[in-house]
Coordinates of C-alpha atoms in Angstrom, one line a residue:
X229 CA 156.8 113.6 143.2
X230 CA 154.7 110.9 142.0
X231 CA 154.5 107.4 144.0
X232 CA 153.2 105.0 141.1
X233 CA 155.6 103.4 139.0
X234 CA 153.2 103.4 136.6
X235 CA 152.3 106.9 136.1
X236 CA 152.4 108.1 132.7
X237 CA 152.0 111.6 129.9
X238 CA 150.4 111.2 127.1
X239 CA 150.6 114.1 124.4
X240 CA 149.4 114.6 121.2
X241 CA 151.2 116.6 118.2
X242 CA 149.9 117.4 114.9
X243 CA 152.5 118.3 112.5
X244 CA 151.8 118.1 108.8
X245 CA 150.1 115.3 107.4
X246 CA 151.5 113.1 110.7
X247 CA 150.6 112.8 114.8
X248 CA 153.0 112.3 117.2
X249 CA 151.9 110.6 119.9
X250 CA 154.6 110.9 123.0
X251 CA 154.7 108.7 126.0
X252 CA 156.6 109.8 128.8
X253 CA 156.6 107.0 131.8
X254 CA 157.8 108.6 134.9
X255 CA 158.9 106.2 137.1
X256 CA 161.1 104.8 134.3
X257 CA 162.4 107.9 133.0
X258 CA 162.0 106.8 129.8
X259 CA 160.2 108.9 126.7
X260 CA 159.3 106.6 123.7
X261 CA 158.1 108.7 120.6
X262 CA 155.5 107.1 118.2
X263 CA 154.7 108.3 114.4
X264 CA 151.1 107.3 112.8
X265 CA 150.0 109.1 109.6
X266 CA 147.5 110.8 110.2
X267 CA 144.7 109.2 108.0
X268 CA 145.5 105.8 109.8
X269 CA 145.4 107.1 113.7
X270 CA 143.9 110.8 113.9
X271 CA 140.7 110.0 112.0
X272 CA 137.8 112.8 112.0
X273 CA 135.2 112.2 114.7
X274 CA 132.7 114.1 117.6
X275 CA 135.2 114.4 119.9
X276 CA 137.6 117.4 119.5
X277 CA 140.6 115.6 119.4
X278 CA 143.9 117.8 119.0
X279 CA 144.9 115.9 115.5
X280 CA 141.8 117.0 114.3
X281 CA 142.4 120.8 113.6
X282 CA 138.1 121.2 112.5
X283 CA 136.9 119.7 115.8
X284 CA 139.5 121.9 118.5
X285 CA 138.5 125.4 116.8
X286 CA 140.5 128.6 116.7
X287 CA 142.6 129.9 113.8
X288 CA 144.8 126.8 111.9
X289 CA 143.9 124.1 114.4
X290 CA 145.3 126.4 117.3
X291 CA 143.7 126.0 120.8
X292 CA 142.4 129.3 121.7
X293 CA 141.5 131.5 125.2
X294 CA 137.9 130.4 126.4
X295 CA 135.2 133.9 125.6
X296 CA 134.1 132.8 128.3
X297 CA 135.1 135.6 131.3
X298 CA 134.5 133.4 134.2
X299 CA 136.3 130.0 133.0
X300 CA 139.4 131.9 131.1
X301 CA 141.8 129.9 129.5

């Protein structure tokens, strides 16, 4: 599916007062799951960032459809 042996997922979960951050490396089929509090590695900022529930909008931090009818989602 995927040639490089380097290919890698990165997600982002907020729960509580802690992020998740989990790696998933393909080619080595090997998931490695890393806890930061929150005030150390999800700090507030411009960017909307998913640990930062004021910058991605919607309801609770919850990622909501697009209003816009042309680029749903």
């Amino acid at each position: 599916m995927f040639d490089s042996p380097f290919y890698e997922l990165n997600y982002f979960i907020r729960v509580g007062n802690f992020c998740f951050l989990i790696k998933w490396k393909l080619a080595f089929l090997t998931l490695f799951l890393l806890l930061f509090y929150r005030n150390a590695f999800c700090w507030p900022g411009t960017v909307a960032h998913p640990c930062n529930p004021s910058t991605v909008g919607g309801r609770d931090g919850w990622i909501t459809r697009s209003g816009d009818r042309d680029h749903p989602g």
